[in-house]
Amino acid sequence: MLDNYGRRINYLRVSVTNLCNLRCSYCMPTGGVKKKEHRDILRLEDIENIVKAAVRLGIDKVRITGGEPLVRKGIVQLIENLARIDGLKDLSLTTNGILLKKYARDLKKAGLNRVNISIDSLDRMKYRKITRCGNLDDVLEGIKIAKDAGLTPIKLNTVLVGGFNDDEIEDFVNLTLEDDIEVRFIELMPLGETRSWPESSFVSNETVLEKVPILIPLPFKGHGTVARMYTLPNGKGKVGLISPLSSHFCNYCNRIRVTPDGKLKSCLHSNQEIDLLNAHPDELYKLIFEGIKSKPTKHNIGIKDTTLVYRNMNEIGG
Ligand code: SAM
Ligand code: SF4
């Protein structure tokens, strides 16, 4: 359906848990987050009902995220149930990749189309440092297994953190030379944990173009496009720049989000939420309709902005 500004909203991201097996410093407090009571999070059947109602309203793309979606019990069954919903054309998942070696094949069999895998450093020590506990080799193996399982096209998400991984930009870009993958650089956003981080941590995606000026721009696809796309000369893969701070893509935004505690967010950068937890299945259509109609025209975050979102990404679903 169209929102009040004529944007076609066809993409829903559902965060199925706020828990995670990593502790990325920009996303989670050091000690992790408290496990919520069962009654305070969406049950798997609630998620299914929400997706069904959203599909009736014109949603045809769903991404499952978190927290880390692969730590949610019953995730494969959820994917299987969602994949059966008539009218859903694209079902994907964002993961830190640690558990892909265990789940990739079952997820593919259950009907998952593709995965985005987050990886912020190609250096073992630095990877451990930013995730506070992660093992880079697990992710690299996960990427390979996901590819072999056919969860393609594989997209890698790299959040640029000034002074931490901006020296690895060329290494990430070079992954696209021989491999048919998409490496997406995401500007660090001032949400939750990062609200108090120094300005120097927030690096504009223009840095990627300064460091790798040979990147060739690809045609802009318009509706629903949040990434500006590039490729290396003779590169097999692509490089995407997702720049929520330095260039807003609100005019092309086609998405809404549901948090693990059942709050519908029509904009990532707004604190406005509609409660879907405990809503009767018959009410969901109306509530989601209202959410889409109340989607703000644009977000106004910027590094120095004071209108800040209090939830961390693990509680919203990135
Ligand atoms: N655990 C999964 C993962 O890491 O891919 C899925 C959830 S995670 C919240 C989704 C994405 O949000 C990741 O790519 C992560 O790097 C990104 N993210 C988290 N906090 C962020 C922030 N403050 N600014 C920009 N991206 C952020
Ligand atoms: Fe976990 Fe993903 Fe947040 Fe890292 S970014 S702490 S992997 S939810």
Coordinates of C-alpha atoms and ligand atoms in Angstrom, one line a residue:
M1 CA 0.0 0.0 0.0
L2 CA 1.0 3.7 -0.3
D3 CA 1.8 5.8 2.7
N4 CA 0.7 9.4 3.1
Y5 CA 3.6 10.6 1.0
G6 CA 3.0 8.2 -1.9
R7 CA 5.7 5.8 -1.1
R8 CA 4.9 2.1 -1.8
I9 CA 5.5 0.2 1.4
N10 CA 6.3 -3.4 0.6
Y11 CA 9.1 -4.4 2.9
L12 CA 8.9 -5.6 6.5
R13 CA 11.8 -6.3 8.9
V14 CA 11.0 -8.4 11.9
S15 CA 13.4 -8.7 14.8
V16 CA 12.7 -12.1 16.4
T17 CA 14.9 -11.6 19.5
N18 CA 16.9 -8.9 21.2
L19 CA 19.4 -11.5 22.4
C20 CA 22.7 -12.2 20.7
N21 CA 25.7 -14.5 20.9
L22 CA 28.0 -11.4 20.2
R23 CA 28.4 -8.1 22.0
C24 CA 29.3 -5.6 19.2
S25 CA 30.4 -2.5 21.1
Y26 CA 28.2 -0.2 19.0
C27 CA 25.1 -2.3 19.4
M28 CA 25.1 -3.9 22.9
P29 CA 26.0 -3.1 26.4
T30 CA 29.1 -5.0 27.6
G31 CA 27.1 -7.3 29.8
G32 CA 24.5 -8.1 27.1
V33 CA 20.8 -7.5 27.6
K34 CA 18.4 -9.0 30.0
K35 CA 16.3 -11.9 28.7
K36 CA 12.7 -10.8 28.5
E37 CA 9.9 -12.8 30.0
H38 CA 8.1 -15.0 27.5
R39 CA 4.9 -12.9 27.8
D40 CA 6.9 -9.8 26.8
I41 CA 8.1 -11.1 23.4
L42 CA 6.2 -12.1 20.3
R43 CA 5.6 -15.9 20.0
L44 CA 6.4 -17.5 16.7
E45 CA 2.7 -17.8 15.8
D46 CA 2.3 -14.0 16.6
I47 CA 5.1 -13.3 14.1
E48 CA 3.4 -15.4 11.5
N49 CA 0.1 -13.6 12.1
I50 CA 1.8 -10.2 11.8
V51 CA 3.5 -11.2 8.5
K52 CA 0.2 -12.6 7.1
A53 CA -1.6 -9.3 7.9
A54 CA 1.3 -7.3 6.5
V55 CA 1.2 -9.3 3.3
R56 CA -2.5 -8.5 2.9
L57 CA -1.5 -4.9 3.0
G58 CA 1.0 -5.3 0.2
I59 CA 4.2 -6.3 1.9
D60 CA 6.0 -8.8 -0.4
K61 CA 9.5 -8.7 1.1
V62 CA 10.3 -9.8 4.7
R63 CA 13.7 -9.8 6.4
I64 CA 14.2 -11.7 9.7
T65 CA 16.7 -10.0 12.0
G66 CA 17.5 -9.4 15.6
G67 CA 19.5 -9.4 18.0
E68 CA 20.8 -12.5 16.4
P69 CA 17.9 -14.4 14.8
L70 CA 19.7 -17.7 14.7
V71 CA 19.7 -17.9 18.6
R72 CA 15.9 -17.8 18.6
K73 CA 14.5 -21.2 19.3
G74 CA 12.4 -22.5 16.5
I75 CA 13.9 -20.2 13.9
V76 CA 13.9 -22.8 11.1
Q77 CA 10.3 -23.7 11.7
L78 CA 9.4 -20.0 11.6
I79 CA 11.1 -19.6 8.3
E80 CA 9.3 -22.7 7.0
N81 CA 5.9 -21.3 8.1
L82 CA 6.6 -17.8 6.6
A83 CA 7.9 -19.2 3.3
R84 CA 4.5 -20.8 2.8
I85 CA 2.6 -17.5 3.0
D86 CA 1.0 -16.7 -0.4
G87 CA 2.1 -13.4 -1.7
L88 CA 5.4 -13.3 0.0
K89 CA 8.0 -13.0 -2.8
D90 CA 11.3 -12.6 -0.9
L91 CA 12.3 -14.0 2.5
S92 CA 15.7 -13.1 3.8
L93 CA 17.7 -13.0 7.1
T94 CA 20.4 -10.8 8.6
T95 CA 22.9 -12.6 10.8
N96 CA 26.3 -12.3 12.3
G97 CA 27.0 -15.6 10.6
I98 CA 28.4 -17.4 13.6
L99 CA 25.7 -20.1 13.6
L100 CA 25.4 -20.4 9.8
K101 CA 27.5 -23.5 9.7
K102 CA 24.8 -25.2 11.8
Y103 CA 21.7 -23.7 10.1
A104 CA 22.4 -22.6 6.5
R105 CA 21.3 -25.8 4.8
D106 CA 18.2 -26.2 6.9
L107 CA 17.2 -22.6 6.4
K108 CA 17.6 -23.0 2.7
K109 CA 15.5 -26.2 2.8
A110 CA 12.9 -24.3 4.9
G111 CA 12.5 -21.7 2.1
L112 CA 14.8 -18.9 3.0
N113 CA 16.0 -17.1 -0.1
R114 CA 19.2 -15.3 1.0
V115 CA 21.2 -13.9 3.9
N116 CA 23.1 -10.7 4.8
I117 CA 26.1 -11.4 7.0
S118 CA 27.6 -8.7 9.2
I119 CA 31.4 -8.6 9.4
D120 CA 33.2 -5.5 10.6
S121 CA 36.9 -6.6 10.3
L122 CA 38.9 -9.1 8.4
D123 CA 41.5 -9.2 11.1
R124 CA 41.0 -11.8 13.9
M125 CA 42.1 -9.6 16.8
K126 CA 40.0 -6.6 15.6
Y127 CA 37.0 -8.8 15.0
R128 CA 37.2 -10.1 18.5
K129 CA 37.7 -6.6 19.8
I130 CA 34.6 -5.1 18.2
T131 CA 32.3 -8.1 18.9
R132 CA 33.9 -8.5 22.3
C133 CA 33.8 -12.3 22.0
G134 CA 33.5 -13.4 18.3
N135 CA 35.7 -15.7 16.3
L136 CA 36.3 -14.5 12.8
D137 CA 36.9 -18.0 11.4
D138 CA 33.3 -19.0 12.4
V139 CA 31.9 -16.2 10.3
L140 CA 34.2 -16.9 7.3
E141 CA 33.1 -20.5 7.4
G142 CA 29.5 -19.4 7.7
I143 CA 29.8 -17.3 4.6
K144 CA 31.2 -20.2 2.6
I145 CA 28.6 -22.6 3.8
A146 CA 25.7 -20.1 3.1
K147 CA 27.1 -19.7 -0.4
D148 CA 27.3 -23.5 -0.9
A149 CA 23.8 -23.9 0.4
G150 CA 22.5 -21.4 -2.2
L151 CA 21.5 -18.6 0.2
T152 CA 22.5 -16.1 -2.5
P153 CA 23.2 -13.4 -3.5
I154 CA 25.3 -13.1 -0.3
K155 CA 25.6 -9.5 1.0
L156 CA 28.2 -8.6 3.7
N157 CA 27.4 -5.7 6.0
T158 CA 30.3 -3.7 7.3
V159 CA 29.6 -0.8 9.7
L160 CA 32.4 1.8 9.3
V161 CA 33.8 2.9 12.6
G162 CA 36.3 5.8 12.4
G163 CA 39.7 4.9 13.8
F164 CA 38.7 1.2 13.9
N165 CA 38.1 -0.3 10.4
D166 CA 38.4 2.6 8.0
D167 CA 41.9 1.3 7.2
E168 CA 40.3 -2.0 5.9
I169 CA 38.1 -0.4 3.3
E170 CA 40.3 -1.5 0.4
D171 CA 40.5 -5.0 1.8
F172 CA 36.7 -5.3 1.9
V173 CA 36.2 -3.8 -1.5
N174 CA 38.8 -6.2 -2.9
L175 CA 36.6 -9.2 -1.8
T176 CA 34.3 -8.2 -4.7
L177 CA 37.0 -8.6 -7.3
E178 CA 36.9 -12.4 -7.6
D179 CA 33.7 -13.2 -5.8
D180 CA 30.1 -12.5 -6.8
I181 CA 29.2 -10.9 -3.5
E182 CA 28.0 -7.5 -2.4
V183 CA 30.0 -5.7 0.3
R184 CA 27.9 -2.9 1.9
F185 CA 29.4 -0.2 3.9
I186 CA 27.0 1.2 6.5
E187 CA 27.5 4.5 8.3
L188 CA 27.5 4.1 12.0
M189 CA 24.3 5.6 13.4
P190 CA 24.0 7.5 16.8
L191 CA 21.5 5.1 18.4
G192 CA 21.5 3.6 21.9
E193 CA 25.1 2.8 22.8
T194 CA 26.7 5.1 20.2
R195 CA 24.8 8.2 21.4
S196 CA 27.8 9.1 23.5
W197 CA 30.5 8.1 21.1
P198 CA 32.9 10.8 19.8
E199 CA 32.3 12.4 16.5
S200 CA 35.4 10.9 15.1
S201 CA 33.7 7.4 15.2
F202 CA 31.1 8.5 12.6
V203 CA 32.7 8.2 9.2
S204 CA 30.9 9.3 6.1
N205 CA 30.7 6.7 3.3
E206 CA 32.4 9.3 1.0
T207 CA 35.6 8.0 2.6
V208 CA 35.1 4.7 0.6
L209 CA 35.1 6.7 -2.6
E210 CA 38.1 8.7 -1.6
K211 CA 40.0 5.5 -0.7
V212 CA 38.9 3.6 -3.8
P213 CA 38.4 6.2 -6.5
I214 CA 38.3 3.5 -9.2
L215 CA 34.9 2.3 -8.1
I216 CA 32.4 2.7 -11.0
P217 CA 28.9 3.9 -10.1
L218 CA 26.0 1.5 -11.2
P219 CA 22.6 2.8 -12.3
F220 CA 20.3 3.9 -9.4
K221 CA 17.3 1.6 -9.1
G222 CA 14.9 4.0 -7.3
H223 CA 12.1 2.7 -5.2
G224 CA 13.2 0.8 -2.1
T225 CA 16.9 1.5 -2.8
V226 CA 18.9 2.4 0.3
A227 CA 22.3 1.6 -1.2
R228 CA 24.2 3.5 -3.9
M229 CA 25.9 0.8 -5.9
Y230 CA 29.4 0.6 -7.4
T231 CA 31.7 -2.0 -8.9
L232 CA 35.4 -2.4 -9.4
P233 CA 36.6 -2.5 -13.0
N234 CA 36.3 -6.2 -13.9
G235 CA 34.9 -6.9 -10.5
K236 CA 32.6 -9.9 -10.2
G237 CA 30.7 -8.5 -7.2
K238 CA 29.4 -5.1 -6.1
V239 CA 30.0 -2.5 -3.4
G240 CA 27.0 -0.8 -1.8
L241 CA 27.1 2.4 0.3
I242 CA 24.3 2.8 2.8
S243 CA 24.5 6.4 4.1
P244 CA 21.7 7.2 6.6
L245 CA 23.7 10.1 7.9
S246 CA 25.4 11.7 5.0
S247 CA 22.6 11.3 2.4
H248 CA 19.0 10.5 3.5
F249 CA 17.2 7.9 1.4
C250 CA 13.8 8.6 3.0
N251 CA 12.1 9.5 -0.3
Y252 CA 12.8 5.9 -1.5
C253 CA 12.1 4.2 1.9
N254 CA 9.7 1.2 1.5
R255 CA 10.1 -0.4 4.9
I256 CA 8.5 -0.8 8.3
R257 CA 9.8 -2.7 11.3
V258 CA 8.6 -4.9 14.1
T259 CA 10.6 -5.2 17.3
P260 CA 10.9 -8.4 19.4
D261 CA 8.5 -7.0 21.9
G262 CA 5.9 -6.5 19.2
K263 CA 6.2 -2.7 18.6
L264 CA 5.6 -1.6 15.0
K265 CA 8.1 1.1 14.0
S266 CA 7.4 2.9 10.7
C267 CA 10.7 4.7 10.8
L268 CA 14.0 3.4 12.4
H269 CA 14.8 6.9 13.6
S270 CA 11.6 7.7 15.3
N271 CA 10.6 6.8 18.8
Q272 CA 6.9 6.5 17.7
E273 CA 5.7 2.9 18.1
I274 CA 2.4 1.0 17.7
D275 CA 1.9 -2.0 20.0
L276 CA 1.1 -5.3 18.3
L277 CA 1.9 -7.5 21.2
N278 CA -1.3 -9.3 22.4
A279 CA -3.3 -7.8 19.5
H280 CA -6.0 -10.1 18.3
P281 CA -5.1 -11.4 14.7
D282 CA -8.2 -9.6 13.4
E283 CA -6.8 -6.3 14.7
L284 CA -3.4 -6.6 13.1
Y285 CA -4.4 -5.4 9.7
K286 CA -5.9 -2.2 11.1
L287 CA -2.9 -1.5 13.3
I288 CA -0.3 -2.1 10.6
F289 CA -2.4 0.0 8.2
E290 CA -2.3 2.9 10.8
G291 CA 1.5 2.3 11.2
I292 CA 2.1 2.7 7.5
K293 CA -0.1 5.8 7.3
S294 CA 1.8 7.4 10.2
K295 CA 5.2 6.9 8.6
P296 CA 7.1 10.2 8.9
T297 CA 8.2 11.9 5.7
K298 CA 11.9 11.7 6.6
H299 CA 14.2 11.1 9.5
N300 CA 16.4 13.9 10.9
I301 CA 19.3 12.2 12.4
G302 CA 22.8 13.5 12.0
I303 CA 25.9 13.1 14.1
K304 CA 25.1 16.2 16.1
D305 CA 21.4 15.8 16.3
T306 CA 19.7 15.6 19.6
T307 CA 16.5 13.8 18.5
L308 CA 17.9 10.4 19.3
V309 CA 16.5 6.9 19.4
Y310 CA 16.9 5.2 22.8
R311 CA 16.7 1.6 21.7
N312 CA 19.9 -0.1 20.5
M313 CA 19.8 -1.8 17.1
N314 CA 19.5 -5.2 18.8
E315 CA 16.2 -4.1 20.2
I316 CA 14.9 -2.7 16.9
G317 CA 16.3 -5.0 14.3
G318 CA 18.9 -3.6 11.9
Ligands
SAM1 N1 22.8 -9.9 14.7 C1 22.6 -9.7 13.3 C2 23.8 -9.0 12.6 O1 24.7 -8.5 13.3 O2 23.8 -9.0 11.4 C3 21.3 -8.9 13.0 C4 21.0 -7.7 13.8 S1 22.1 -6.4 13.7 C5 21.3 -5.3 14.8 C6 21.8 -5.8 12.1 C7 22.8 -4.8 11.6 O3 22.7 -3.6 12.3 C8 24.2 -5.3 11.6 O4 24.8 -5.2 10.3 C9 24.9 -4.3 12.5 O5 26.2 -4.1 12.2 C10 24.0 -3.0 12.3 N2 24.1 -2.0 13.4 C11 23.9 -2.2 14.7 N3 24.0 -1.1 15.4 C12 24.3 -0.1 14.5 C13 24.5 1.3 14.5 N4 24.5 2.0 15.7 N5 24.7 2.0 13.4 C14 24.7 1.3 12.2 N6 24.5 0.0 12.1 C15 24.3 -0.7 13.2
SF4_2 FE1 24.6 -9.0 17.9 FE2 24.2 -8.1 15.5 FE3 24.2 -6.4 17.5 FE4 26.5 -7.5 16.8 S1 25.2 -6.1 15.6 S2 25.7 -7.3 18.9 S3 25.8 -9.5 16.1 S4 22.8 -8.0 17.2

